[in-house]
Short mmCIF file of C-alpha atoms in Angstrom, two decimals:
data_model
loop_
_atom_site.label_atom_id
_atom_site.label_comp_id
_atom_site.label_asym_id
_atom_site.label_seq_id
_atom_site.Cartn_x
_atom_site.Cartn_y
_atom_site.Cartn_z
CA MET C 238 -22.49 -37.58 218.47
CA VAL C 239 -25.11 -34.91 218.65
CA PRO C 240 -26.17 -33.98 214.92
CA SER C 241 -26.00 -30.13 214.59
CA SER C 242 -28.21 -28.44 212.24
CA VAL C 243 -26.14 -25.30 211.71
CA GLY C 244 -22.94 -24.88 210.58
CA GLY C 245 -19.74 -26.71 208.61
CA ASP C 246 -21.01 -30.47 208.83
CA ALA C 247 -20.37 -32.64 205.76
CA PRO C 248 -23.60 -34.04 205.23
CA ILE C 249 -25.77 -30.64 204.99
CA ALA C 250 -22.86 -29.18 202.90
CA GLU C 251 -23.47 -32.29 200.24
CA LEU C 252 -27.60 -31.79 200.25
CA VAL C 253 -27.54 -27.82 199.63
CA PRO C 254 -25.95 -26.75 196.63
CA HIS C 255 -22.89 -24.47 198.00
CA ILE C 256 -23.61 -21.81 195.62
CA ARG C 257 -27.14 -20.97 194.70
CA LEU C 258 -27.98 -18.03 192.33
CA ARG C 259 -32.21 -17.65 191.46
CA GLY C 260 -33.15 -15.02 188.86
CA VAL C 261 -30.07 -12.69 189.41
CA SER C 262 -29.88 -9.79 187.49
CA LYS C 263 -27.81 -6.60 187.70
CA VAL C 264 -28.75 -2.96 186.28
CA LEU C 265 -25.66 -0.70 186.32
CA ARG C 266 -25.60 2.74 185.95
CA THR C 267 -22.95 4.67 183.64
CA GLU C 268 -21.56 7.84 184.85
CA ARG C 269 -23.87 9.57 182.69
CA GLY C 270 -26.81 8.12 184.12
CA ALA C 271 -27.67 5.85 181.53
CA GLU C 272 -28.98 2.23 182.50
CA ILE C 273 -26.71 -1.06 181.52
CA THR C 274 -28.39 -4.43 181.96
CA ALA C 275 -25.38 -6.34 183.10
CA LEU C 276 -26.74 -9.52 184.28
CA THR C 277 -30.11 -10.89 183.33
CA GLY C 278 -32.06 -13.75 185.45
CA ILE C 279 -28.84 -15.67 186.34
CA ASP C 280 -29.90 -19.45 187.72
CA LEU C 281 -27.05 -21.27 188.70
CA ASP C 282 -26.10 -23.71 191.56
CA ILE C 283 -22.33 -24.69 192.28
CA ASP C 284 -21.75 -27.66 194.22
CA ASN C 285 -18.84 -28.12 197.03
CA GLY C 286 -15.82 -29.30 195.35
CA SER C 287 -16.81 -28.33 192.01
CA PHE C 288 -15.12 -26.17 189.78
CA VAL C 289 -17.48 -23.69 187.49
CA ALA C 290 -15.52 -21.67 184.49
CA VAL C 291 -17.40 -18.80 183.30
CA VAL C 292 -16.38 -17.82 179.91
CA GLY C 293 -17.51 -15.71 177.18
CA PRO C 294 -16.40 -12.23 175.39
CA SER C 295 -15.29 -9.17 177.20
CA GLY C 296 -18.63 -6.84 178.86
CA CYS C 297 -20.81 -10.04 179.05
CA GLY C 298 -21.04 -9.91 182.96
CA LYS C 299 -18.38 -12.40 183.61
CA THR C 300 -17.01 -9.97 186.17
CA THR C 301 -20.26 -8.70 187.77
CA LEU C 302 -21.60 -12.24 188.42
CA LEU C 303 -18.29 -12.53 190.51
CA ASN C 304 -19.11 -9.11 192.13
CA GLN C 305 -22.05 -10.31 193.41
CA ILE C 306 -20.93 -13.55 194.61
CA ALA C 307 -18.63 -11.98 196.46
CA GLY C 308 -21.29 -9.53 197.93
CA LEU C 309 -19.23 -6.34 196.41
CA ALA C 310 -22.60 -5.11 194.63
CA GLU C 311 -25.92 -6.05 195.22
CA PRO C 312 -28.18 -7.88 192.61
CA THR C 313 -30.69 -5.65 191.27
CA GLU C 314 -33.08 -8.56 191.59
CA GLY C 315 -32.56 -12.05 192.61
CA GLU C 316 -31.11 -13.91 195.16
CA ILE C 317 -27.61 -15.03 195.87
CA SER C 318 -26.97 -17.96 198.67
CA VAL C 319 -23.80 -19.93 199.85
CA ARG C 320 -25.00 -22.71 202.20
CA GLY C 321 -28.02 -21.58 202.33
CA ARG C 322 -27.08 -18.16 203.62
CA PRO C 323 -27.85 -15.13 201.43
CA VAL C 324 -25.46 -13.38 200.63
CA ARG C 325 -25.09 -10.07 202.35
CA GLY C 326 -22.08 -7.83 201.41
CA PRO C 327 -18.49 -9.18 201.14
CA GLY C 328 -17.34 -12.02 204.01
CA ARG C 329 -14.19 -13.96 204.41
CA ASP C 330 -16.18 -17.47 203.34
CA ARG C 331 -16.20 -16.02 200.21
CA GLY C 332 -12.32 -15.58 198.89
CA MET C 333 -11.70 -13.67 195.84
CA VAL C 334 -8.37 -13.33 193.29
CA PHE C 335 -8.36 -10.53 191.35
CA GLN C 336 -7.09 -9.80 188.05
CA ALA C 337 -5.23 -6.51 189.65
CA ASP C 338 -2.60 -6.97 191.96
CA ALA C 339 -4.69 -6.88 195.04
CA LEU C 340 -1.42 -6.90 197.33
CA PHE C 341 -0.73 -4.53 200.27
CA PHE C 342 2.40 -3.62 199.48
CA TRP C 343 3.69 -2.19 202.73
CA ARG C 344 3.56 -5.59 204.20
CA THR C 345 6.05 -8.54 203.38
CA VAL C 346 4.74 -11.35 201.90
CA ARG C 347 4.72 -13.46 204.71
CA ARG C 348 2.38 -10.42 206.13
CA ASN C 349 0.29 -10.60 203.20
CA VAL C 350 -0.56 -13.98 203.69
CA GLU C 351 -1.44 -13.46 207.36
CA TYR C 352 -3.63 -10.62 206.40
CA GLY C 353 -6.99 -12.27 206.66
CA LEU C 354 -5.39 -14.60 209.56
CA GLU C 355 -5.17 -11.58 211.70
CA THR C 356 -8.49 -10.38 210.89
CA GLN C 357 -9.77 -13.41 212.22
CA GLY C 358 -7.82 -12.82 215.44
CA LEU C 359 -5.52 -15.69 215.76
CA PRO C 360 -2.94 -15.38 217.56
CA ARG C 361 0.85 -14.88 216.14
CA ALA C 362 2.27 -18.62 216.40
CA GLU C 363 -1.31 -19.71 214.79
CA ARG C 364 -1.01 -16.86 211.77
CA LYS C 365 2.65 -17.60 211.37
CA GLU C 366 2.05 -21.59 210.77
CA TYR C 367 -0.79 -21.26 208.42
CA ALA C 368 0.58 -18.28 206.49
CA GLU C 369 3.96 -20.99 205.99
CA LYS C 370 1.92 -23.64 205.10
CA TYR C 371 0.12 -21.88 202.29
CA LEU C 372 3.43 -20.01 201.23
CA LYS C 373 4.99 -23.50 200.61
CA LEU C 374 1.89 -24.87 198.66
CA VAL C 375 2.28 -22.05 196.15
CA GLY C 376 6.42 -22.34 196.45
CA LEU C 377 6.89 -18.75 197.82
CA MET C 378 7.96 -19.58 201.10
CA GLU C 379 11.78 -18.82 200.36
CA PHE C 380 10.43 -14.99 199.30
CA ALA C 381 8.38 -14.99 202.59
CA ASP C 382 10.22 -11.70 203.55
CA LEU C 383 10.54 -9.73 200.80
CA TYR C 384 8.19 -6.79 199.62
CA PRO C 385 5.85 -7.39 196.84
CA LYS C 386 7.53 -4.84 194.53
CA GLU C 387 10.20 -7.46 194.37
CA LEU C 388 8.33 -9.89 192.98
CA SER C 389 7.44 -11.22 189.75
CA GLY C 390 3.78 -11.36 188.30
CA GLY C 391 3.55 -14.81 188.55
CA MET C 392 4.68 -14.48 192.01
CA LYS C 393 2.63 -11.86 193.06
CA LYS C 394 -0.41 -13.53 191.97
CA ARG C 395 0.79 -16.83 194.13
CA CYS C 396 1.04 -14.21 196.56
CA GLN C 397 -2.54 -13.09 196.36
CA ILE C 398 -3.65 -16.76 195.86
CA ALA C 399 -1.90 -17.72 199.34
CA THR C 400 -3.47 -14.87 201.22
CA VAL C 401 -7.16 -16.12 200.15
CA LEU C 402 -6.37 -19.76 200.86
CA ALA C 403 -4.84 -19.10 204.21
CA ASN C 404 -8.10 -17.36 205.06
CA SER C 405 -9.87 -20.71 204.52
CA PRO C 406 -12.63 -19.67 202.22
CA GLU C 407 -15.47 -21.95 201.58
CA VAL C 408 -15.89 -20.62 198.05
CA LEU C 409 -13.07 -19.26 196.06
CA LEU C 410 -13.99 -16.50 193.05
CA MET C 411 -11.37 -15.96 190.78
CA ASP C 412 -11.53 -13.13 188.34
CA GLU C 413 -9.26 -13.90 185.52
CA PRO C 414 -6.28 -14.23 187.66
CA PHE C 415 -3.81 -15.74 185.18
CA GLY C 416 -5.10 -13.37 182.44
CA ALA C 417 -1.71 -11.39 182.27
CA LEU C 418 0.74 -14.26 182.71
CA ASP C 419 3.09 -15.71 180.36
CA TYR C 420 2.34 -19.05 179.15
CA PRO C 421 4.41 -21.26 181.05
CA THR C 422 3.94 -19.87 184.34
CA LYS C 423 0.14 -19.78 183.52
CA CYS C 424 0.34 -23.47 182.91
CA GLN C 425 2.04 -24.04 186.02
CA LEU C 426 -0.30 -22.04 188.27
CA GLN C 427 -3.00 -23.86 186.75
CA GLU C 428 -1.72 -27.33 187.80
CA GLN C 429 -0.88 -25.86 191.05
CA LEU C 430 -4.69 -24.64 191.48
CA LEU C 431 -5.68 -28.40 190.74
CA ASN C 432 -3.71 -29.71 193.22
CA ILE C 433 -4.39 -27.41 195.84
CA LEU C 434 -7.76 -28.02 195.09
CA ALA C 435 -7.72 -31.82 195.41
CA ARG C 436 -6.77 -31.29 198.83
CA GLU C 437 -8.95 -28.91 199.94
CA PRO C 438 -11.99 -28.94 197.99
CA LYS C 439 -13.88 -25.82 197.50
CA ALA C 440 -16.87 -24.73 195.29
CA THR C 441 -14.90 -22.53 192.84
CA VAL C 442 -15.88 -19.76 190.16
CA PHE C 443 -13.24 -18.77 187.70
CA VAL C 444 -14.06 -16.11 185.57
CA THR C 445 -11.89 -16.41 181.91
CA HIS C 446 -12.05 -16.12 178.42
CA ASP C 447 -9.13 -18.61 177.61
CA ILE C 448 -11.20 -21.48 176.53
CA GLU C 449 -8.10 -24.10 176.87
CA GLU C 450 -7.49 -22.70 180.67
CA ALA C 451 -11.33 -23.30 181.42
CA LEU C 452 -11.35 -27.01 179.86
CA PHE C 453 -8.12 -27.69 181.80
CA LEU C 454 -9.42 -26.72 185.05
CA ALA C 455 -13.42 -26.93 185.05
CA ASP C 456 -15.76 -29.46 186.10
CA ARG C 457 -18.71 -27.31 183.93
CA ILE C 458 -18.14 -24.34 181.78
CA VAL C 459 -20.82 -21.20 182.18
CA VAL C 460 -20.96 -19.48 178.54
CA MET C 461 -22.01 -16.16 179.06
CA GLY C 462 -23.01 -13.69 176.30
CA LYS C 463 -25.04 -10.20 176.78
CA GLY C 464 -25.58 -10.60 180.64
CA SER C 465 -27.47 -14.01 180.40
CA ILE C 466 -26.05 -17.60 180.35
CA ARG C 467 -26.21 -19.34 176.82
CA ARG C 468 -25.02 -22.63 177.69
CA ILE C 469 -23.22 -24.91 180.33
CA VAL C 470 -20.98 -27.64 179.24
CA ASP C 471 -19.73 -30.33 181.22
CA VAL C 472 -16.24 -31.20 181.13
CA PRO C 473 -15.43 -34.98 180.40
CA PHE C 474 -12.00 -35.15 181.69
CA THR C 475 -11.86 -36.81 185.28
CA LYS C 476 -9.94 -35.30 187.57
CA PRO C 477 -6.59 -35.02 188.88
CA ARG C 478 -5.65 -33.87 185.64
CA ALA C 479 -2.11 -34.02 184.68
CA SER C 480 -0.43 -31.46 182.55
CA ASP C 481 0.01 -33.82 179.31
CA LEU C 482 -4.04 -33.66 178.89
CA ARG C 483 -2.83 -30.27 177.42
CA VAL C 484 -1.47 -32.16 174.61
CA ASP C 485 -3.85 -35.04 174.65
CA ALA C 486 -5.97 -35.72 170.96
CA LYS C 487 -9.39 -35.60 173.20
CA PHE C 488 -8.27 -32.15 174.45
CA ALA C 489 -7.83 -30.60 171.43
CA GLU C 490 -10.91 -32.16 169.99
CA GLN C 491 -12.55 -30.62 173.11
CA LYS C 492 -11.18 -27.35 172.40
CA ALA C 493 -11.99 -27.31 168.56
CA GLU C 494 -15.36 -28.40 169.29
CA LEU C 495 -16.26 -25.68 171.98
CA TRP C 496 -14.60 -23.06 169.56
CA ARG C 497 -17.00 -23.91 166.99
CA ALA C 498 -19.67 -23.92 169.29
CA LEU C 499 -19.34 -20.80 171.18
CA GLU C 500 -19.63 -18.44 168.25
CA GLY C 501 -23.03 -20.18 167.16
CA TRP C 502 -24.28 -20.24 171.07
CA LEU C 503 -23.42 -16.26 171.35
CA THR C 504 -25.02 -15.31 167.74
CA ALA C 505 -27.89 -17.64 167.85
CA ALA C 506 -29.12 -16.46 171.03
CA ASP C 507 -28.39 -12.13 169.91
CA GLU C 508 -30.74 -12.99 166.84
CA THR C 509 -33.50 -14.49 169.28
CA ALA C 510 -33.01 -11.81 171.48
CA ASP C 511 -32.81 -8.91 168.83
CA ALA C 512 -35.91 -10.29 166.92
CA MET I 79 20.82 -4.90 197.00
CA SER I 80 18.70 -1.45 196.51
CA ASP I 81 20.10 -0.04 199.83
CA LEU I 82 23.54 -0.21 198.13
CA ARG I 83 22.14 1.46 194.64
CA GLY I 84 20.75 4.39 197.02
CA LEU I 85 24.22 4.82 198.60
CA ARG I 86 25.94 5.03 195.47
CA HIS I 87 23.14 7.31 194.24
CA GLY I 88 23.52 9.57 197.15
CA SER I 89 27.18 9.58 197.53
CA GLY I 90 27.17 10.87 193.65
CA ASN I 91 24.71 13.67 194.35
CA ARG I 92 26.90 14.62 197.19
CA LEU I 93 29.92 15.11 195.10
CA THR I 94 28.18 17.04 192.52
CA GLY I 95 26.50 19.47 195.24
CA LEU I 96 29.98 20.09 196.91
CA LEU I 97 31.25 21.11 193.30
CA VAL I 98 28.26 22.88 192.57
CA ALA I 99 28.66 24.99 196.32
CA ALA I 100 32.25 25.25 195.36
CA VAL I 101 31.51 27.10 192.04
CA LEU I 102 29.00 29.28 193.80
CA VAL I 103 31.57 30.55 196.40
CA ALA I 104 34.03 30.98 193.86
CA GLY I 105 31.10 33.27 191.58
CA TRP I 106 30.60 35.14 194.89
CA TRP I 107 34.12 35.60 195.75
CA LEU I 108 34.55 36.83 192.37
CA ALA I 109 31.79 39.19 192.67
CA ALA I 110 32.77 40.79 195.66
CA TRP I 111 36.31 41.29 194.36
CA SER I 112 34.99 43.21 191.18
CA VAL I 113 32.95 45.55 193.36
CA ALA I 114 35.51 46.07 196.30
CA ASP I 115 37.11 49.70 196.27
CA PRO I 116 40.84 50.00 194.56
CA SER I 117 42.64 50.14 198.18
CA GLY I 118 40.82 46.24 198.13
CA ARG I 119 38.13 46.96 201.12
CA SER I 120 34.91 45.52 200.22
CA SER I 121 31.74 47.28 199.27
CA PRO I 122 29.62 46.95 202.13
CA LEU I 123 26.88 45.93 199.83
CA LEU I 124 28.33 42.67 198.79
CA PRO I 125 31.30 41.62 201.57
CA SER I 126 33.48 38.77 200.17
CA PRO I 127 33.39 35.00 202.05
CA ALA I 128 36.35 36.28 204.32
CA ASP I 129 34.61 39.20 205.54
CA VAL I 130 31.56 37.15 206.77
CA PHE I 131 34.07 34.83 208.38
CA GLU I 132 35.31 37.73 210.07
CA ALA I 133 31.98 38.74 211.25
CA ILE I 134 31.49 35.62 213.12
CA PRO I 135 32.36 37.25 216.70
CA ARG I 136 30.34 40.61 216.10
CA LEU I 137 27.66 38.21 216.64
CA SER I 138 28.39 37.87 220.35
CA VAL I 139 26.95 41.57 220.42
CA PHE I 140 23.34 40.09 220.59
CA ALA I 141 23.90 38.58 223.73
CA GLY I 142 23.53 42.05 225.25
CA PRO I 143 25.95 45.10 224.87
CA GLY I 144 29.52 44.97 225.74
CA THR I 145 29.77 41.38 225.38
CA PRO I 146 33.54 40.63 224.25
CA GLN I 147 33.21 39.42 220.59
CA THR I 148 34.52 36.12 220.62
CA PHE I 149 33.97 32.89 218.35
CA GLY I 150 32.60 30.95 221.55
CA ASN I 151 30.13 34.08 222.74
CA ALA I 152 28.88 34.01 219.06
CA PHE I 153 28.45 30.30 219.00
CA TRP I 154 26.59 30.89 222.32
CA VAL I 155 24.23 33.36 220.60
CA LEU I 156 23.54 31.36 217.50
CA LEU I 157 22.77 28.00 219.93
CA VAL I 158 20.53 30.00 222.08
CA ASN I 159 18.79 31.70 219.32
CA THR I 160 18.84 28.16 217.21
CA VAL I 161 16.96 26.48 219.33
CA ALA I 162 14.40 29.37 220.04
CA SER I 163 13.74 28.73 216.49
CA ALA I 164 13.88 24.92 216.49
CA THR I 165 11.56 25.09 219.50
CA THR I 166 9.09 27.09 217.52
CA LEU I 167 9.44 25.45 214.10
CA PHE I 168 8.76 22.00 215.96
CA GLY I 169 6.23 23.21 218.29
CA GLY I 170 4.29 24.36 215.10
CA LEU I 171 4.94 21.29 212.87
CA LEU I 172 3.77 19.15 215.66
CA CYS I 173 0.44 20.91 216.44
CA GLY I 174 -0.25 21.81 212.84
CA GLY I 175 0.61 18.16 211.59
CA ALA I 176 -1.32 16.39 214.21
CA LEU I 177 -4.35 18.87 213.60
CA GLY I 178 -4.20 18.34 209.46
CA ILE I 179 -3.25 14.94 209.35
CA GLY I 180 -6.00 13.64 211.93
CA LEU I 181 -8.48 16.23 210.52
CA GLY I 182 -8.08 15.05 207.17
CA LEU I 183 -7.93 11.36 208.60
CA VAL I 184 -11.47 11.70 210.26
CA LEU I 185 -12.97 13.44 206.90
CA GLY I 186 -11.63 10.81 204.86
CA TRP I 187 -13.21 8.19 206.72
CA ASN I 188 -16.80 8.92 205.48
CA ALA I 189 -17.70 10.30 202.22
CA ARG I 190 -20.94 12.26 203.90
CA LEU I 191 -18.72 13.51 206.32
CA ARG I 192 -16.15 14.75 203.54
CA ARG I 193 -18.46 16.64 201.36
CA MET I 194 -20.02 18.18 204.29
CA PHE I 195 -16.86 19.49 205.86
CA GLU I 196 -14.43 19.45 203.23
CA GLY I 197 -15.47 22.49 201.24
CA PRO I 198 -15.80 25.03 204.55
CA PHE I 199 -11.97 23.56 205.41
CA LEU I 200 -10.22 24.05 202.41
CA VAL I 201 -11.34 28.00 202.62
CA VAL I 202 -8.13 27.70 204.58
CA ARG I 203 -6.00 27.15 201.40
CA VAL I 204 -7.25 30.78 199.83
CA ILE I 205 -6.20 32.63 202.62
CA PRO I 206 -3.14 34.54 201.89
CA LEU I 207 -0.99 33.13 204.26
CA PHE I 208 1.44 36.22 205.20
CA ALA I 209 -1.40 38.65 204.92
CA LEU I 210 -2.37 36.79 208.24
CA LEU I 211 0.93 37.73 209.75
CA PRO I 212 -0.11 41.07 211.06
CA LEU I 213 -3.17 39.22 212.33
CA PHE I 214 -1.47 36.90 214.48
CA LEU I 215 0.61 39.96 215.59
CA SER I 216 -2.34 41.69 216.95
CA TRP I 217 -3.44 38.82 218.62
CA PHE I 218 -0.34 37.40 220.34
CA GLY I 219 2.16 40.25 220.05
CA GLY I 220 5.90 39.22 220.50
CA ALA I 221 4.65 36.06 222.61
CA ARG I 222 6.42 33.10 220.84
CA ILE I 223 2.59 30.86 220.93
CA GLY I 224 1.93 33.91 218.25
CA SER I 225 5.00 32.28 216.13
CA VAL I 226 3.96 28.61 217.08
CA SER I 227 0.69 28.96 216.02
CA PHE I 228 1.36 30.73 212.69
CA VAL I 229 3.85 28.10 211.83
CA ALA I 230 0.86 25.67 212.91
CA PHE I 231 -2.01 27.26 210.82
CA ALA I 232 0.53 27.31 207.93
CA VAL I 233 1.26 23.35 208.59
CA PHE I 234 -2.15 22.59 208.99
CA SER I 235 -3.64 23.97 206.10
CA MET I 236 -1.03 21.91 203.74
CA LEU I 237 -1.02 18.73 205.36
CA PHE I 238 -4.66 18.89 205.71
CA VAL I 239 -5.08 18.78 201.72
CA ASN I 240 -2.24 16.50 201.56
CA THR I 241 -3.94 13.81 203.67
CA LEU I 242 -7.19 14.21 201.92
CA GLU I 243 -5.76 13.53 198.40
CA ALA I 244 -3.63 11.11 199.81
CA ILE I 245 -6.66 8.95 200.78
CA ARG I 246 -8.59 9.81 197.83
CA ASN I 247 -5.46 8.15 195.58
CA VAL I 248 -5.17 5.16 197.57
CA ASP I 249 -5.91 1.92 195.29
CA PRO I 250 -9.61 0.57 195.43
CA VAL I 251 -8.31 -2.96 194.60
CA ALA I 252 -6.51 -3.22 197.84
CA ARG I 253 -9.50 -1.92 199.81
CA VAL I 254 -11.82 -4.08 198.31
CA PHE I 255 -9.59 -7.12 198.66
CA ALA I 256 -9.32 -6.74 202.72
CA ARG I 257 -13.24 -6.27 202.85
CA THR I 258 -13.26 -9.93 200.85
CA LEU I 259 -10.95 -11.35 203.42
CA GLY I 260 -13.60 -10.32 206.14
CA ALA I 261 -12.04 -7.06 207.31
CA SER I 262 -14.47 -4.31 208.66
CA PRO I 263 -14.27 -0.95 207.01
CA LEU I 264 -12.99 0.38 210.27
CA ARG I 265 -10.26 -2.36 209.78
CA VAL I 266 -9.73 -1.66 206.42
CA TYR I 267 -9.44 2.15 207.34
CA ARG I 268 -6.47 1.23 209.94
CA THR I 269 -4.76 -1.43 208.16
CA VAL I 270 -5.21 -0.53 204.10
CA VAL I 271 -5.82 2.95 204.04
CA ILE I 272 -3.51 4.29 206.87
CA PRO I 273 -0.62 2.65 205.47
CA ALA I 274 -1.29 3.01 201.83
CA ILE I 275 -1.31 6.85 202.35
CA VAL I 276 2.27 7.16 204.33
CA PRO I 277 4.41 7.81 201.05
CA GLU I 278 2.15 10.49 199.99
CA LEU I 279 2.15 11.94 203.53
CA ALA I 280 5.82 11.59 204.09
CA GLY I 281 6.27 13.32 200.29
CA GLY I 282 3.96 16.33 201.42
CA LEU I 283 5.70 16.19 204.94
CA ARG I 284 9.44 17.13 203.28
CA VAL I 285 7.88 19.71 201.25
CA VAL I 286 6.43 21.57 204.15
CA LEU I 287 9.44 21.04 206.18
CA GLY I 288 11.27 23.28 203.24
CA LEU I 289 8.47 26.06 203.55
CA ALA I 290 8.40 25.89 207.30
CA TRP I 291 11.54 27.84 207.97
CA ALA I 292 10.56 30.67 205.61
CA ILE I 293 7.19 30.93 207.40
CA LEU I 294 9.04 30.53 210.77
CA LEU I 295 11.63 33.37 209.73
CA ALA I 296 8.40 35.35 208.74
CA ALA I 297 6.89 35.44 211.63
CA GLU I 298 9.99 35.69 213.65
CA PHE I 299 10.91 38.86 211.59
CA LEU I 300 7.73 40.70 212.81
CA ALA I 301 7.41 39.62 216.11
CA ALA I 302 9.63 37.41 218.02
CA GLN I 303 12.02 38.42 221.05
CA SER I 304 14.77 35.96 219.70
CA GLY I 305 15.21 33.24 217.13
CA ILE I 306 17.19 33.31 214.20
CA GLY I 307 14.82 35.46 212.28
CA ARG I 308 15.30 38.14 215.31
CA ILE I 309 18.80 38.41 214.82
CA MET I 310 18.54 38.75 211.33
CA ILE I 311 16.59 42.03 211.84
CA LEU I 312 18.80 42.85 214.39
CA ALA I 313 21.76 42.76 212.00
CA GLN I 314 19.27 44.44 208.75
CA GLN I 315 19.41 47.38 211.51
CA TYR I 316 23.10 47.63 211.93
CA PHE I 317 23.46 47.48 208.33
CA ASP I 318 25.78 44.60 208.40
CA LEU I 319 25.54 42.57 205.56
CA SER I 320 28.26 40.19 206.59
CA ARG I 321 26.41 39.04 209.70
CA MET I 322 23.08 38.76 207.56
CA ILE I 323 24.70 36.74 205.08
CA LEU I 324 26.11 34.67 207.96
CA ILE I 325 22.66 33.88 209.13
CA VAL I 326 21.21 33.44 205.74
CA LEU I 327 23.89 30.68 205.15
CA LEU I 328 23.43 29.44 208.50
CA ILE I 329 19.86 28.75 207.84
CA MET I 330 20.48 27.13 204.60
CA LEU I 331 22.49 24.45 206.67
CA TYR I 332 19.81 23.91 208.88
CA THR I 333 17.28 23.64 206.31
CA TYR I 334 19.79 21.15 204.49
CA ALA I 335 20.06 19.49 207.42
CA LEU I 336 16.72 18.64 208.19
CA ASP I 337 15.85 17.57 204.58
CA GLN I 338 18.83 15.07 204.99
CA VAL I 339 17.48 13.72 208.15
CA VAL I 340 13.92 13.72 206.59
CA SER I 341 14.92 12.33 203.54
CA VAL I 342 16.49 9.15 204.94
CA CYS I 343 13.75 8.69 207.26
CA VAL I 344 11.11 8.99 204.19
CA ALA I 345 12.92 6.30 202.02
CA ARG I 346 13.22 4.25 204.84
CA ILE I 347 9.46 4.24 205.83
CA THR I 348 8.62 4.48 202.05
CA ARG I 349 11.15 1.32 200.96
CA TRP I 350 8.06 -1.04 200.33
CA VAL I 351 6.76 1.73 197.23
CA PRO I 352 7.08 -0.05 193.85
CA ARG I 353 8.79 2.23 191.77
CA ILE I 354 9.12 1.81 187.82
#
């Protein structure tokens, strides 16, 4: 075997952190022309197959951070790279699941899932095979020929996730994907997501304001406040995680501890910042 | 499922429509009867529905002097003039529509291009359409190309604005989502923006089709050698209100039929649109 120096070889992927952020800052301009610092000096490394949840109060820069990695906006300062390649604009190596209904409403569910595959120029038969694989994975196979308007909220989200996953991104970015769903649907989708990622490991950045969700899904939790990282917490639970974990005493303990600490981290850092 | 609901909804509408039409005809009849002279003859200013029906053979005159006044000849006159009008209408719609939507799509592609050219093109919106009619008349005389251009111009100005507005209203999330899936900006335009604007364009087209008849008639009143508008003016010269009403009814029928066809097509191509 000839070792190739560039590309998707596992050894290299293991050496270089999958996603690397160095000194990332972002200044946003409001409609009135005022400047708002959304992110300051973010340093973060995310390994392949690792799941990072980003939590924090609204307006703390979580979504801005995700948009920078997705390449939807360029950082004012700093450098973001994915597998050693600097991020310049959006690309299919970084799939993003949006909070809103990002769906192609004029296409059936099946053709939604095929969108990225068409962009790649895959032949019809292969597209069909791939799309069906992911439709089955998210449990939408029997709804493949419906239009998105005929789906429930949870099914719409699944459709979006299938669309992103079928495109086989190296990095999965998720912006409060389950925020608008009812509790049982949310739990079910969280478990499905973990199952899928167990089969196809990806570096995942998952923005949420739900601490339970973060604890259940993530390997590490990044706590953000006012545009900077306040604390990074390692989640002690091993994977695979079953749904029983939610009612485990240790889980409740962790959740309570995190809750108590959270306020302290957020306010303490603000005081030092203000001083 | 939704198709069935649509059908039932449609048939309900049709029944109400028939009822309204019946009431209107009855009202017309009563009005005509109340202004008729004591001997029972209708007033020439308000013929009754029966008078209008009896006027049908008299349309034969428009085929040329001395043409026998029969239903057959009348039908022939209507056919010839309908074909003439329809040719103008669809010619104008096609040219104006292609230009309006095409230019809208070109300008909608790029924000800078749009800023540069949108203003000048929007001037067409403030041009008083019917005031242009004498100009078109001077340019083209009575040639059919004049009426076609006039209809095309009107359709262009409406659909151009409609297209730009529709592009502005496309959900940015779908565009951004397509970009993150690896689509190039051109591909996003082709596979997201264009399909997404279809419902709004279809709605605009429906309005335009309704107005296009009025615009066409205006053009034909002034200049045409043939067409429905032309025979309307001829009937007016005879001071024959029965024939004039007959033609109005015919135009109503055409407008309604066209709208029905279009609404079925629009319902078909916008069946994916989420509705609350």
